[in-house]
Protein backbone atom coordinates (compact mmCIF):
# COMPACT_ATOMS: atom_id res chain seq x y z
CA UNK A 1 0.00 0.00 0.00
CA UNK A 2 1.32 3.41 -1.03
CA UNK A 3 1.68 5.52 2.06
CA UNK A 4 3.56 8.00 4.19
CA UNK A 5 4.26 6.79 7.70
CA UNK A 6 5.23 8.82 10.74
CA UNK A 7 6.38 7.76 14.17
CA UNK A 8 5.51 8.31 16.86
CA UNK A 9 1.87 9.27 16.44
CA UNK A 10 1.70 10.83 19.88
CA UNK A 11 4.51 12.17 22.02
CA UNK A 12 4.63 14.01 25.32
CA UNK A 13 8.06 15.24 26.28
CA UNK A 14 9.79 17.82 28.43
CA UNK A 15 11.56 21.00 27.48
CA UNK A 16 15.07 20.44 26.22
CA UNK A 17 14.93 16.70 25.62
CA UNK A 18 16.03 16.01 22.06
CA UNK A 19 13.58 14.07 19.93
CA UNK A 20 13.20 12.79 16.39
CA UNK A 21 10.00 12.26 14.46
CA UNK A 22 10.53 9.79 11.65
CA UNK A 23 8.89 9.99 8.25
CA UNK A 24 9.05 7.40 5.51
CA UNK A 25 7.34 7.07 2.13
CA UNK A 26 7.20 4.05 -0.16
CA UNK A 27 6.16 5.83 -3.35
CA UNK A 28 9.64 6.80 -4.62
CA UNK A 29 8.70 10.46 -4.31
CA UNK A 30 11.37 13.08 -4.86
CA UNK A 31 9.79 15.83 -2.79
CA UNK A 32 9.20 15.66 0.94
CA UNK A 33 8.09 18.31 3.38
CA UNK A 34 7.24 18.92 7.01
CA UNK A 35 4.31 21.06 8.15
CA UNK A 36 2.97 22.01 11.51
CA UNK A 37 -0.68 22.74 12.13
CA UNK A 38 -1.77 25.12 14.87
CA UNK A 39 -5.23 26.52 15.67
CA UNK A 40 -5.74 29.88 14.03
CA UNK A 41 -2.46 29.64 12.12
CA UNK A 42 -3.28 26.81 9.75
CA UNK A 43 -0.58 24.62 8.22
CA UNK A 44 2.88 26.10 7.91
CA UNK A 45 5.86 24.56 6.19
CA UNK A 46 8.89 23.87 8.38
CA UNK A 47 11.41 22.32 5.97
CA UNK A 48 11.32 20.68 2.60
CA UNK A 49 13.53 18.49 0.46
CA UNK A 50 13.68 18.39 -3.31
CA UNK A 51 15.73 15.19 -3.35
CA UNK A 52 18.39 13.25 -1.47
CA UNK A 53 20.82 15.59 0.28
CA UNK A 54 18.82 18.64 -0.87
CA UNK A 55 16.94 20.34 1.94
CA UNK A 56 15.85 23.90 2.56
CA UNK A 57 14.02 26.00 5.10
CA UNK A 58 10.31 26.60 4.90
CA UNK A 59 8.40 29.36 6.63
CA UNK A 60 8.99 28.33 10.26
CA UNK A 61 12.33 26.46 10.50
CA UNK A 62 13.56 27.81 13.85
CA UNK A 63 14.17 25.07 16.38
CA UNK A 64 14.06 22.24 13.84
CA UNK A 65 16.53 20.25 11.78
CA UNK A 66 16.06 17.73 9.01
CA UNK A 67 18.14 15.38 6.93
CA UNK A 68 17.55 13.46 3.72
CA UNK A 69 20.14 10.73 3.43
CA UNK A 70 17.82 8.33 1.66
CA UNK A 71 15.02 9.07 -0.75
CA UNK A 72 12.36 7.41 1.38
CA UNK A 73 13.17 8.97 4.76
CA UNK A 74 12.93 12.52 6.00
CA UNK A 75 13.23 12.76 9.80
CA UNK A 76 12.40 15.90 11.74
CA UNK A 77 14.71 16.64 14.65
CA UNK A 78 13.99 18.90 17.59
CA UNK A 79 17.33 19.41 19.30
CA UNK A 80 15.92 21.26 22.32
CA UNK A 81 12.13 21.25 22.24
CA UNK A 82 10.22 24.12 23.81
CA UNK A 83 6.53 24.45 24.71
CA UNK A 84 5.87 26.64 21.65
CA UNK A 85 6.67 23.59 19.53
CA UNK A 86 3.60 21.82 20.86
CA UNK A 87 1.69 21.16 17.67
CA UNK A 88 0.35 18.64 15.18
CA UNK A 89 3.11 17.74 12.72
CA UNK A 90 2.65 16.35 9.26
CA UNK A 91 5.13 14.86 6.87
CA UNK A 92 4.14 14.96 3.20
CA UNK A 93 5.58 13.73 -0.07
CA UNK A 94 5.03 14.45 -3.72
CA UNK A 95 6.09 12.76 -6.93
CA UNK A 96 8.40 15.25 -8.59
CA UNK A 97 10.11 18.13 -6.89
CA UNK A 98 9.32 20.81 -9.44
CA UNK A 99 5.85 19.63 -10.27
CA UNK A 100 2.42 20.67 -9.10
CA UNK A 101 1.33 17.21 -8.05
CA UNK A 102 -0.67 16.49 -4.96
CA UNK A 103 1.15 15.96 -1.70
CA UNK A 104 0.35 12.87 0.30
CA UNK A 105 0.36 13.32 4.04
CA UNK A 106 1.37 11.04 6.84
CA UNK A 107 -1.07 10.41 9.69
CA UNK A 108 0.33 13.22 11.83
CA UNK A 109 2.28 13.37 15.07
CA UNK A 110 0.73 15.13 18.04
CA UNK A 111 3.59 16.58 20.07
CA UNK A 112 3.21 18.09 23.49
CA UNK A 113 6.21 19.77 25.13
CA UNK A 114 5.82 20.55 28.82
CA UNK B 1 0.87 36.98 -3.15
CA UNK B 2 -0.61 33.52 -3.21
CA UNK B 3 -3.72 33.16 -1.13
CA UNK B 4 -6.57 30.74 -0.57
CA UNK B 5 -9.85 31.96 0.89
CA UNK B 6 -12.56 29.76 2.33
CA UNK B 7 -15.40 31.94 3.56
CA UNK B 8 -17.54 29.25 5.19
CA UNK B 9 -16.20 28.37 8.65
CA UNK B 10 -18.95 25.77 9.12
CA UNK B 11 -21.73 24.14 7.18
CA UNK B 12 -24.51 21.65 7.74
CA UNK B 13 -25.91 19.27 5.15
CA UNK B 14 -28.57 16.62 5.35
CA UNK B 15 -27.46 13.07 4.69
CA UNK B 16 -27.82 12.07 1.01
CA UNK B 17 -27.94 15.68 -0.17
CA UNK B 18 -25.24 17.47 -2.15
CA UNK B 19 -23.14 20.25 -0.68
CA UNK B 20 -20.78 22.84 -2.15
CA UNK B 21 -17.76 24.12 -0.24
CA UNK B 22 -16.42 27.42 -1.53
CA UNK B 23 -12.82 28.25 -2.33
CA UNK B 24 -11.28 31.23 -4.08
CA UNK B 25 -7.62 31.62 -4.81
CA UNK B 26 -5.16 34.24 -5.88
CA UNK B 27 -1.93 33.78 -7.79
CA UNK B 28 -0.21 35.54 -10.64
CA UNK B 29 1.40 32.32 -11.89
CA UNK B 30 -0.49 30.93 -14.92
CA UNK B 31 0.58 27.41 -13.92
CA UNK B 32 -0.80 26.12 -10.64
CA UNK B 33 -2.52 23.20 -9.01
CA UNK B 34 -5.58 23.27 -6.80
CA UNK B 35 -6.33 20.60 -4.22
CA UNK B 36 -8.91 19.64 -1.66
CA UNK B 37 -8.05 17.77 1.51
CA UNK B 38 -10.28 16.25 4.18
CA UNK B 39 -9.26 16.23 7.84
CA UNK B 40 -11.50 14.06 10.03
CA UNK B 41 -11.51 14.44 13.79
CA UNK B 42 -8.79 11.78 14.01
CA UNK B 43 -6.43 14.35 12.49
CA UNK B 44 -5.03 12.84 9.33
CA UNK B 45 -4.98 14.87 6.12
CA UNK B 46 -6.58 12.99 3.25
CA UNK B 47 -6.13 14.07 -0.36
CA UNK B 48 -9.44 14.21 -2.23
CA UNK B 49 -9.11 15.83 -5.63
CA UNK B 50 -6.76 17.81 -7.88
CA UNK B 51 -7.34 20.39 -10.62
CA UNK B 52 -4.56 21.75 -12.80
CA UNK B 53 -4.79 25.29 -14.10
CA UNK B 54 -4.61 24.11 -17.70
CA UNK B 55 -7.12 21.30 -17.32
CA UNK B 56 -10.07 21.90 -19.61
CA UNK B 57 -12.49 19.73 -17.70
CA UNK B 58 -13.54 19.85 -14.08
CA UNK B 59 -11.97 17.13 -12.00
CA UNK B 60 -14.11 14.36 -10.54
CA UNK B 61 -13.29 11.58 -8.09
CA UNK B 62 -16.21 9.43 -7.11
CA UNK B 63 -18.63 11.59 -5.13
CA UNK B 64 -16.26 14.55 -5.24
CA UNK B 65 -16.14 17.04 -8.07
CA UNK B 66 -14.36 20.33 -8.40
CA UNK B 67 -16.23 23.24 -9.95
CA UNK B 68 -13.32 25.14 -11.50
CA UNK B 69 -14.07 28.65 -12.73
CA UNK B 70 -10.74 30.06 -13.80
CA UNK B 71 -11.88 33.56 -14.66
CA UNK B 72 -13.46 33.92 -11.23
CA UNK B 73 -10.50 32.19 -9.56
CA UNK B 74 -12.76 29.79 -7.76
CA UNK B 75 -12.39 26.06 -7.13
CA UNK B 76 -15.44 24.89 -5.23
CA UNK B 77 -15.74 21.32 -3.98
CA UNK B 78 -19.02 19.56 -4.57
CA UNK B 79 -19.81 16.47 -2.53
CA UNK B 80 -22.77 14.53 -3.85
CA UNK B 81 -24.95 12.21 -1.79
CA UNK B 82 -23.42 13.22 1.55
CA UNK B 83 -22.67 10.49 4.07
CA UNK B 84 -22.22 10.69 7.83
CA UNK B 85 -18.56 9.88 7.33
CA UNK B 86 -18.14 13.09 5.34
CA UNK B 87 -18.32 15.10 8.56
CA UNK B 88 -14.86 16.66 8.79
CA UNK B 89 -12.78 19.75 8.13
CA UNK B 90 -12.17 20.43 4.46
CA UNK B 91 -9.21 22.43 3.23
CA UNK B 92 -8.66 23.98 -0.16
CA UNK B 93 -5.00 24.32 -1.12
CA UNK B 94 -2.82 25.50 -3.96
CA UNK B 95 0.69 25.02 -5.29
CA UNK B 96 2.39 27.13 -7.93
CA UNK B 97 5.90 27.65 -9.26
CA UNK B 98 6.33 31.16 -7.95
CA UNK B 99 7.13 29.68 -4.58
CA UNK B 100 10.43 27.83 -4.88
CA UNK B 101 9.51 25.66 -1.91
CA UNK B 102 6.54 24.21 -3.81
CA UNK B 103 4.66 24.14 -0.57
CA UNK B 104 0.91 23.87 -0.34
CA UNK B 105 -0.88 27.09 0.56
CA UNK B 106 -3.95 26.20 2.60
CA UNK B 107 -7.18 28.00 3.28
CA UNK B 108 -8.58 28.26 6.78
CA UNK B 109 -10.92 25.34 6.22
CA UNK B 110 -14.64 24.60 6.35
CA UNK B 111 -16.09 22.32 8.99
CA UNK B 112 -18.83 20.19 7.46
CA UNK B 113 -21.38 18.41 9.61
CA UNK B 114 -23.65 15.85 7.97
CA UNK B 115 -26.99 15.43 9.73
CA UNK B 116 -28.76 12.05 9.71
PDB file of C-alpha atoms in Angstrom:
ATOM      1  CA  UNK A   1       0.000   0.000   0.000  1.00  0.00           C
ATOM      2  CA  UNK A   2       1.323   3.406  -1.027  1.00  0.00           C
ATOM      3  CA  UNK A   3       1.676   5.518   2.065  1.00  0.00           C
ATOM      4  CA  UNK A   4       3.563   8.001   4.187  1.00  0.00           C
ATOM      5  CA  UNK A   5       4.264   6.794   7.700  1.00  0.00           C
ATOM      6  CA  UNK A   6       5.225   8.824  10.737  1.00  0.00           C
ATOM      7  CA  UNK A   7       6.378   7.755  14.168  1.00  0.00           C
ATOM      8  CA  UNK A   8       5.506   8.312  16.855  1.00  0.00           C
ATOM      9  CA  UNK A   9       1.869   9.273  16.435  1.00  0.00           C
ATOM     10  CA  UNK A  10       1.699  10.829  19.877  1.00  0.00           C
ATOM     11  CA  UNK A  11       4.508  12.166  22.022  1.00  0.00           C
ATOM     12  CA  UNK A  12       4.626  14.010  25.318  1.00  0.00           C
ATOM     13  CA  UNK A  13       8.057  15.236  26.284  1.00  0.00           C
ATOM     14  CA  UNK A  14       9.789  17.818  28.431  1.00  0.00           C
ATOM     15  CA  UNK A  15      11.561  20.997  27.482  1.00  0.00           C
ATOM     16  CA  UNK A  16      15.070  20.442  26.219  1.00  0.00           C
ATOM     17  CA  UNK A  17      14.935  16.703  25.618  1.00  0.00           C
ATOM     18  CA  UNK A  18      16.026  16.005  22.062  1.00  0.00           C
ATOM     19  CA  UNK A  19      13.576  14.071  19.927  1.00  0.00           C
ATOM     20  CA  UNK A  20      13.199  12.792  16.387  1.00  0.00           C
ATOM     21  CA  UNK A  21       9.996  12.256  14.463  1.00  0.00           C
ATOM     22  CA  UNK A  22      10.530   9.793  11.649  1.00  0.00           C
ATOM     23  CA  UNK A  23       8.886   9.986   8.249  1.00  0.00           C
ATOM     24  CA  UNK A  24       9.050   7.404   5.510  1.00  0.00           C
ATOM     25  CA  UNK A  25       7.336   7.073   2.133  1.00  0.00           C
ATOM     26  CA  UNK A  26       7.200   4.054  -0.156  1.00  0.00           C
ATOM     27  CA  UNK A  27       6.163   5.832  -3.355  1.00  0.00           C
ATOM     28  CA  UNK A  28       9.639   6.800  -4.621  1.00  0.00           C
ATOM     29  CA  UNK A  29       8.696  10.464  -4.311  1.00  0.00           C
ATOM     30  CA  UNK A  30      11.373  13.085  -4.856  1.00  0.00           C
ATOM     31  CA  UNK A  31       9.794  15.831  -2.792  1.00  0.00           C
ATOM     32  CA  UNK A  32       9.196  15.662   0.944  1.00  0.00           C
ATOM     33  CA  UNK A  33       8.094  18.313   3.381  1.00  0.00           C
ATOM     34  CA  UNK A  34       7.239  18.919   7.014  1.00  0.00           C
ATOM     35  CA  UNK A  35       4.313  21.059   8.153  1.00  0.00           C
ATOM     36  CA  UNK A  36       2.967  22.012  11.512  1.00  0.00           C
ATOM     37  CA  UNK A  37      -0.684  22.739  12.134  1.00  0.00           C
ATOM     38  CA  UNK A  38      -1.773  25.122  14.865  1.00  0.00           C
ATOM     39  CA  UNK A  39      -5.227  26.520  15.673  1.00  0.00           C
ATOM     40  CA  UNK A  40      -5.740  29.883  14.033  1.00  0.00           C
ATOM     41  CA  UNK A  41      -2.456  29.645  12.118  1.00  0.00           C
ATOM     42  CA  UNK A  42      -3.279  26.810   9.754  1.00  0.00           C
ATOM     43  CA  UNK A  43      -0.582  24.623   8.219  1.00  0.00           C
ATOM     44  CA  UNK A  44       2.881  26.096   7.908  1.00  0.00           C
ATOM     45  CA  UNK A  45       5.858  24.559   6.190  1.00  0.00           C
ATOM     46  CA  UNK A  46       8.887  23.868   8.381  1.00  0.00           C
ATOM     47  CA  UNK A  47      11.407  22.315   5.971  1.00  0.00           C
ATOM     48  CA  UNK A  48      11.318  20.682   2.599  1.00  0.00           C
ATOM     49  CA  UNK A  49      13.531  18.488   0.457  1.00  0.00           C
ATOM     50  CA  UNK A  50      13.683  18.394  -3.311  1.00  0.00           C
ATOM     51  CA  UNK A  51      15.732  15.195  -3.354  1.00  0.00           C
ATOM     52  CA  UNK A  52      18.388  13.247  -1.475  1.00  0.00           C
ATOM     53  CA  UNK A  53      20.818  15.590   0.282  1.00  0.00           C
ATOM     54  CA  UNK A  54      18.823  18.640  -0.874  1.00  0.00           C
ATOM     55  CA  UNK A  55      16.936  20.340   1.938  1.00  0.00           C
ATOM     56  CA  UNK A  56      15.846  23.897   2.562  1.00  0.00           C
ATOM     57  CA  UNK A  57      14.019  26.002   5.103  1.00  0.00           C
ATOM     58  CA  UNK A  58      10.313  26.603   4.903  1.00  0.00           C
ATOM     59  CA  UNK A  59       8.399  29.356   6.627  1.00  0.00           C
ATOM     60  CA  UNK A  60       8.994  28.329  10.257  1.00  0.00           C
ATOM     61  CA  UNK A  61      12.326  26.462  10.500  1.00  0.00           C
ATOM     62  CA  UNK A  62      13.563  27.815  13.852  1.00  0.00           C
ATOM     63  CA  UNK A  63      14.166  25.067  16.376  1.00  0.00           C
ATOM     64  CA  UNK A  64      14.056  22.241  13.837  1.00  0.00           C
ATOM     65  CA  UNK A  65      16.529  20.251  11.780  1.00  0.00           C
ATOM     66  CA  UNK A  66      16.058  17.733   9.011  1.00  0.00           C
ATOM     67  CA  UNK A  67      18.140  15.377   6.930  1.00  0.00           C
ATOM     68  CA  UNK A  68      17.553  13.457   3.722  1.00  0.00           C
ATOM     69  CA  UNK A  69      20.144  10.728   3.426  1.00  0.00           C
ATOM     70  CA  UNK A  70      17.819   8.326   1.657  1.00  0.00           C
ATOM     71  CA  UNK A  71      15.021   9.067  -0.750  1.00  0.00           C
ATOM     72  CA  UNK A  72      12.357   7.415   1.377  1.00  0.00           C
ATOM     73  CA  UNK A  73      13.170   8.966   4.764  1.00  0.00           C
ATOM     74  CA  UNK A  74      12.929  12.523   5.996  1.00  0.00           C
ATOM     75  CA  UNK A  75      13.231  12.756   9.797  1.00  0.00           C
ATOM     76  CA  UNK A  76      12.399  15.900  11.741  1.00  0.00           C
ATOM     77  CA  UNK A  77      14.714  16.638  14.650  1.00  0.00           C
ATOM     78  CA  UNK A  78      13.985  18.901  17.587  1.00  0.00           C
ATOM     79  CA  UNK A  79      17.329  19.415  19.305  1.00  0.00           C
ATOM     80  CA  UNK A  80      15.920  21.263  22.323  1.00  0.00           C
ATOM     81  CA  UNK A  81      12.125  21.250  22.240  1.00  0.00           C
ATOM     82  CA  UNK A  82      10.218  24.120  23.814  1.00  0.00           C
ATOM     83  CA  UNK A  83       6.527  24.455  24.709  1.00  0.00           C
ATOM     84  CA  UNK A  84       5.872  26.636  21.647  1.00  0.00           C
ATOM     85  CA  UNK A  85       6.674  23.588  19.530  1.00  0.00           C
ATOM     86  CA  UNK A  86       3.604  21.824  20.857  1.00  0.00           C
ATOM     87  CA  UNK A  87       1.690  21.155  17.670  1.00  0.00           C
ATOM     88  CA  UNK A  88       0.347  18.640  15.181  1.00  0.00           C
ATOM     89  CA  UNK A  89       3.106  17.738  12.723  1.00  0.00           C
ATOM     90  CA  UNK A  90       2.645  16.346   9.259  1.00  0.00           C
ATOM     91  CA  UNK A  91       5.133  14.857   6.870  1.00  0.00           C
ATOM     92  CA  UNK A  92       4.142  14.962   3.203  1.00  0.00           C
ATOM     93  CA  UNK A  93       5.580  13.729  -0.069  1.00  0.00           C
ATOM     94  CA  UNK A  94       5.031  14.454  -3.719  1.00  0.00           C
ATOM     95  CA  UNK A  95       6.091  12.760  -6.933  1.00  0.00           C
ATOM     96  CA  UNK A  96       8.400  15.250  -8.595  1.00  0.00           C
ATOM     97  CA  UNK A  97      10.113  18.127  -6.892  1.00  0.00           C
ATOM     98  CA  UNK A  98       9.318  20.814  -9.441  1.00  0.00           C
ATOM     99  CA  UNK A  99       5.848  19.632 -10.272  1.00  0.00           C
ATOM    100  CA  UNK A 100       2.422  20.667  -9.104  1.00  0.00           C
ATOM    101  CA  UNK A 101       1.334  17.212  -8.055  1.00  0.00           C
ATOM    102  CA  UNK A 102      -0.675  16.489  -4.962  1.00  0.00           C
ATOM    103  CA  UNK A 103       1.147  15.961  -1.705  1.00  0.00           C
ATOM    104  CA  UNK A 104       0.346  12.866   0.300  1.00  0.00           C
ATOM    105  CA  UNK A 105       0.365  13.321   4.039  1.00  0.00           C
ATOM    106  CA  UNK A 106       1.373  11.044   6.842  1.00  0.00           C
ATOM    107  CA  UNK A 107      -1.074  10.407   9.693  1.00  0.00           C
ATOM    108  CA  UNK A 108       0.328  13.215  11.826  1.00  0.00           C
ATOM    109  CA  UNK A 109       2.280  13.375  15.074  1.00  0.00           C
ATOM    110  CA  UNK A 110       0.735  15.127  18.043  1.00  0.00           C
ATOM    111  CA  UNK A 111       3.589  16.576  20.067  1.00  0.00           C
ATOM    112  CA  UNK A 112       3.214  18.093  23.494  1.00  0.00           C
ATOM    113  CA  UNK A 113       6.212  19.771  25.126  1.00  0.00           C
ATOM    114  CA  UNK A 114       5.817  20.548  28.822  1.00  0.00           C
TER     115      UNK A 114
ATOM    116  CA  UNK B   1       0.874  36.977  -3.151  1.00  0.00           C
ATOM    117  CA  UNK B   2      -0.608  33.522  -3.209  1.00  0.00           C
ATOM    118  CA  UNK B   3      -3.722  33.162  -1.126  1.00  0.00           C
ATOM    119  CA  UNK B   4      -6.570  30.739  -0.570  1.00  0.00           C
ATOM    120  CA  UNK B   5      -9.851  31.964   0.888  1.00  0.00           C
ATOM    121  CA  UNK B   6     -12.555  29.762   2.334  1.00  0.00           C
ATOM    122  CA  UNK B   7     -15.396  31.941   3.560  1.00  0.00           C
ATOM    123  CA  UNK B   8     -17.544  29.249   5.187  1.00  0.00           C
ATOM    124  CA  UNK B   9     -16.203  28.375   8.650  1.00  0.00           C
ATOM    125  CA  UNK B  10     -18.947  25.775   9.121  1.00  0.00           C
ATOM    126  CA  UNK B  11     -21.728  24.141   7.179  1.00  0.00           C
ATOM    127  CA  UNK B  12     -24.511  21.652   7.743  1.00  0.00           C
ATOM    128  CA  UNK B  13     -25.910  19.273   5.155  1.00  0.00           C
ATOM    129  CA  UNK B  14     -28.573  16.616   5.350  1.00  0.00           C
ATOM    130  CA  UNK B  15     -27.461  13.071   4.693  1.00  0.00           C
ATOM    131  CA  UNK B  16     -27.821  12.069   1.013  1.00  0.00           C
ATOM    132  CA  UNK B  17     -27.945  15.677  -0.168  1.00  0.00           C
ATOM    133  CA  UNK B  18     -25.243  17.467  -2.151  1.00  0.00           C
ATOM    134  CA  UNK B  19     -23.140  20.246  -0.676  1.00  0.00           C
ATOM    135  CA  UNK B  20     -20.779  22.835  -2.146  1.00  0.00           C
ATOM    136  CA  UNK B  21     -17.762  24.118  -0.245  1.00  0.00           C
ATOM    137  CA  UNK B  22     -16.425  27.419  -1.529  1.00  0.00           C
ATOM    138  CA  UNK B  23     -12.825  28.254  -2.330  1.00  0.00           C
ATOM    139  CA  UNK B  24     -11.282  31.231  -4.075  1.00  0.00           C
ATOM    140  CA  UNK B  25      -7.617  31.615  -4.806  1.00  0.00           C
ATOM    141  CA  UNK B  26      -5.161  34.240  -5.878  1.00  0.00           C
ATOM    142  CA  UNK B  27      -1.932  33.779  -7.786  1.00  0.00           C
ATOM    143  CA  UNK B  28      -0.211  35.542 -10.635  1.00  0.00           C
ATOM    144  CA  UNK B  29       1.397  32.317 -11.889  1.00  0.00           C
ATOM    145  CA  UNK B  30      -0.488  30.929 -14.916  1.00  0.00           C
ATOM    146  CA  UNK B  31       0.577  27.407 -13.917  1.00  0.00           C
ATOM    147  CA  UNK B  32      -0.802  26.122 -10.637  1.00  0.00           C
ATOM    148  CA  UNK B  33      -2.520  23.198  -9.011  1.00  0.00           C
ATOM    149  CA  UNK B  34      -5.583  23.270  -6.805  1.00  0.00           C
ATOM    150  CA  UNK B  35      -6.332  20.597  -4.219  1.00  0.00           C
ATOM    151  CA  UNK B  36      -8.907  19.640  -1.656  1.00  0.00           C
ATOM    152  CA  UNK B  37      -8.055  17.770   1.507  1.00  0.00           C
ATOM    153  CA  UNK B  38     -10.275  16.254   4.185  1.00  0.00           C
ATOM    154  CA  UNK B  39      -9.263  16.233   7.838  1.00  0.00           C
ATOM    155  CA  UNK B  40     -11.503  14.062  10.033  1.00  0.00           C
ATOM    156  CA  UNK B  41     -11.514  14.438  13.793  1.00  0.00           C
ATOM    157  CA  UNK B  42      -8.788  11.781  14.009  1.00  0.00           C
ATOM    158  CA  UNK B  43      -6.432  14.351  12.490  1.00  0.00           C
ATOM    159  CA  UNK B  44      -5.031  12.839   9.328  1.00  0.00           C
ATOM    160  CA  UNK B  45      -4.976  14.874   6.122  1.00  0.00           C
ATOM    161  CA  UNK B  46      -6.577  12.989   3.245  1.00  0.00           C
ATOM    162  CA  UNK B  47      -6.125  14.067  -0.362  1.00  0.00           C
ATOM    163  CA  UNK B  48      -9.444  14.209  -2.229  1.00  0.00           C
ATOM    164  CA  UNK B  49      -9.105  15.835  -5.626  1.00  0.00           C
ATOM    165  CA  UNK B  50      -6.763  17.812  -7.882  1.00  0.00           C
ATOM    166  CA  UNK B  51      -7.343  20.386 -10.622  1.00  0.00           C
ATOM    167  CA  UNK B  52      -4.561  21.746 -12.803  1.00  0.00           C
ATOM    168  CA  UNK B  53      -4.795  25.294 -14.100  1.00  0.00           C
ATOM    169  CA  UNK B  54      -4.613  24.113 -17.702  1.00  0.00           C
ATOM    170  CA  UNK B  55      -7.119  21.301 -17.322  1.00  0.00           C
ATOM    171  CA  UNK B  56     -10.072  21.900 -19.606  1.00  0.00           C
ATOM    172  CA  UNK B  57     -12.490  19.735 -17.705  1.00  0.00           C
ATOM    173  CA  UNK B  58     -13.543  19.855 -14.083  1.00  0.00           C
ATOM    174  CA  UNK B  59     -11.969  17.133 -11.999  1.00  0.00           C
ATOM    175  CA  UNK B  60     -14.106  14.358 -10.542  1.00  0.00           C
ATOM    176  CA  UNK B  61     -13.291  11.577  -8.094  1.00  0.00           C
ATOM    177  CA  UNK B  62     -16.211   9.428  -7.113  1.00  0.00           C
ATOM    178  CA  UNK B  63     -18.631  11.591  -5.129  1.00  0.00           C
ATOM    179  CA  UNK B  64     -16.258  14.551  -5.240  1.00  0.00           C
ATOM    180  CA  UNK B  65     -16.141  17.044  -8.071  1.00  0.00           C
ATOM    181  CA  UNK B  66     -14.357  20.328  -8.401  1.00  0.00           C
ATOM    182  CA  UNK B  67     -16.233  23.241  -9.946  1.00  0.00           C
ATOM    183  CA  UNK B  68     -13.318  25.142 -11.497  1.00  0.00           C
ATOM    184  CA  UNK B  69     -14.071  28.649 -12.728  1.00  0.00           C
ATOM    185  CA  UNK B  70     -10.741  30.056 -13.800  1.00  0.00           C
ATOM    186  CA  UNK B  71     -11.883  33.564 -14.660  1.00  0.00           C
ATOM    187  CA  UNK B  72     -13.461  33.921 -11.234  1.00  0.00           C
ATOM    188  CA  UNK B  73     -10.503  32.187  -9.559  1.00  0.00           C
ATOM    189  CA  UNK B  74     -12.756  29.785  -7.762  1.00  0.00           C
ATOM    190  CA  UNK B  75     -12.395  26.063  -7.131  1.00  0.00           C
ATOM    191  CA  UNK B  76     -15.436  24.888  -5.226  1.00  0.00           C
ATOM    192  CA  UNK B  77     -15.737  21.321  -3.981  1.00  0.00           C
ATOM    193  CA  UNK B  78     -19.022  19.561  -4.573  1.00  0.00           C
ATOM    194  CA  UNK B  79     -19.813  16.466  -2.527  1.00  0.00           C
ATOM    195  CA  UNK B  80     -22.766  14.528  -3.850  1.00  0.00           C
ATOM    196  CA  UNK B  81     -24.948  12.212  -1.788  1.00  0.00           C
ATOM    197  CA  UNK B  82     -23.424  13.216   1.554  1.00  0.00           C
ATOM    198  CA  UNK B  83     -22.673  10.493   4.069  1.00  0.00           C
ATOM    199  CA  UNK B  84     -22.222  10.691   7.830  1.00  0.00           C
ATOM    200  CA  UNK B  85     -18.558   9.884   7.326  1.00  0.00           C
ATOM    201  CA  UNK B  86     -18.138  13.085   5.335  1.00  0.00           C
ATOM    202  CA  UNK B  87     -18.318  15.097   8.558  1.00  0.00           C
ATOM    203  CA  UNK B  88     -14.859  16.659   8.792  1.00  0.00           C
ATOM    204  CA  UNK B  89     -12.777  19.754   8.129  1.00  0.00           C
ATOM    205  CA  UNK B  90     -12.167  20.432   4.458  1.00  0.00           C
ATOM    206  CA  UNK B  91      -9.207  22.432   3.225  1.00  0.00           C
ATOM    207  CA  UNK B  92      -8.662  23.978  -0.160  1.00  0.00           C
ATOM    208  CA  UNK B  93      -5.003  24.316  -1.115  1.00  0.00           C
ATOM    209  CA  UNK B  94      -2.823  25.501  -3.964  1.00  0.00           C
ATOM    210  CA  UNK B  95       0.694  25.019  -5.292  1.00  0.00           C
ATOM    211  CA  UNK B  96       2.394  27.135  -7.927  1.00  0.00           C
ATOM    212  CA  UNK B  97       5.899  27.645  -9.262  1.00  0.00           C
ATOM    213  CA  UNK B  98       6.335  31.164  -7.954  1.00  0.00           C
ATOM    214  CA  UNK B  99       7.133  29.684  -4.578  1.00  0.00           C
ATOM    215  CA  UNK B 100      10.433  27.834  -4.877  1.00  0.00           C
ATOM    216  CA  UNK B 101       9.513  25.656  -1.914  1.00  0.00           C
ATOM    217  CA  UNK B 102       6.538  24.208  -3.813  1.00  0.00           C
ATOM    218  CA  UNK B 103       4.663  24.144  -0.575  1.00  0.00           C
ATOM    219  CA  UNK B 104       0.906  23.875  -0.340  1.00  0.00           C
ATOM    220  CA  UNK B 105      -0.883  27.091   0.560  1.00  0.00           C
ATOM    221  CA  UNK B 106      -3.950  26.204   2.598  1.00  0.00           C
ATOM    222  CA  UNK B 107      -7.183  28.001   3.277  1.00  0.00           C
ATOM    223  CA  UNK B 108      -8.583  28.260   6.783  1.00  0.00           C
ATOM    224  CA  UNK B 109     -10.924  25.344   6.218  1.00  0.00           C
ATOM    225  CA  UNK B 110     -14.637  24.599   6.346  1.00  0.00           C
ATOM    226  CA  UNK B 111     -16.090  22.321   8.989  1.00  0.00           C
ATOM    227  CA  UNK B 112     -18.826  20.187   7.461  1.00  0.00           C
ATOM    228  CA  UNK B 113     -21.382  18.413   9.605  1.00  0.00           C
ATOM    229  CA  UNK B 114     -23.647  15.852   7.974  1.00  0.00           C
ATOM    230  CA  UNK B 115     -26.994  15.432   9.728  1.00  0.00           C
ATOM    231  CA  UNK B 116     -28.763  12.048   9.709  1.00  0.00           C
TER     232      UNK B 116
END
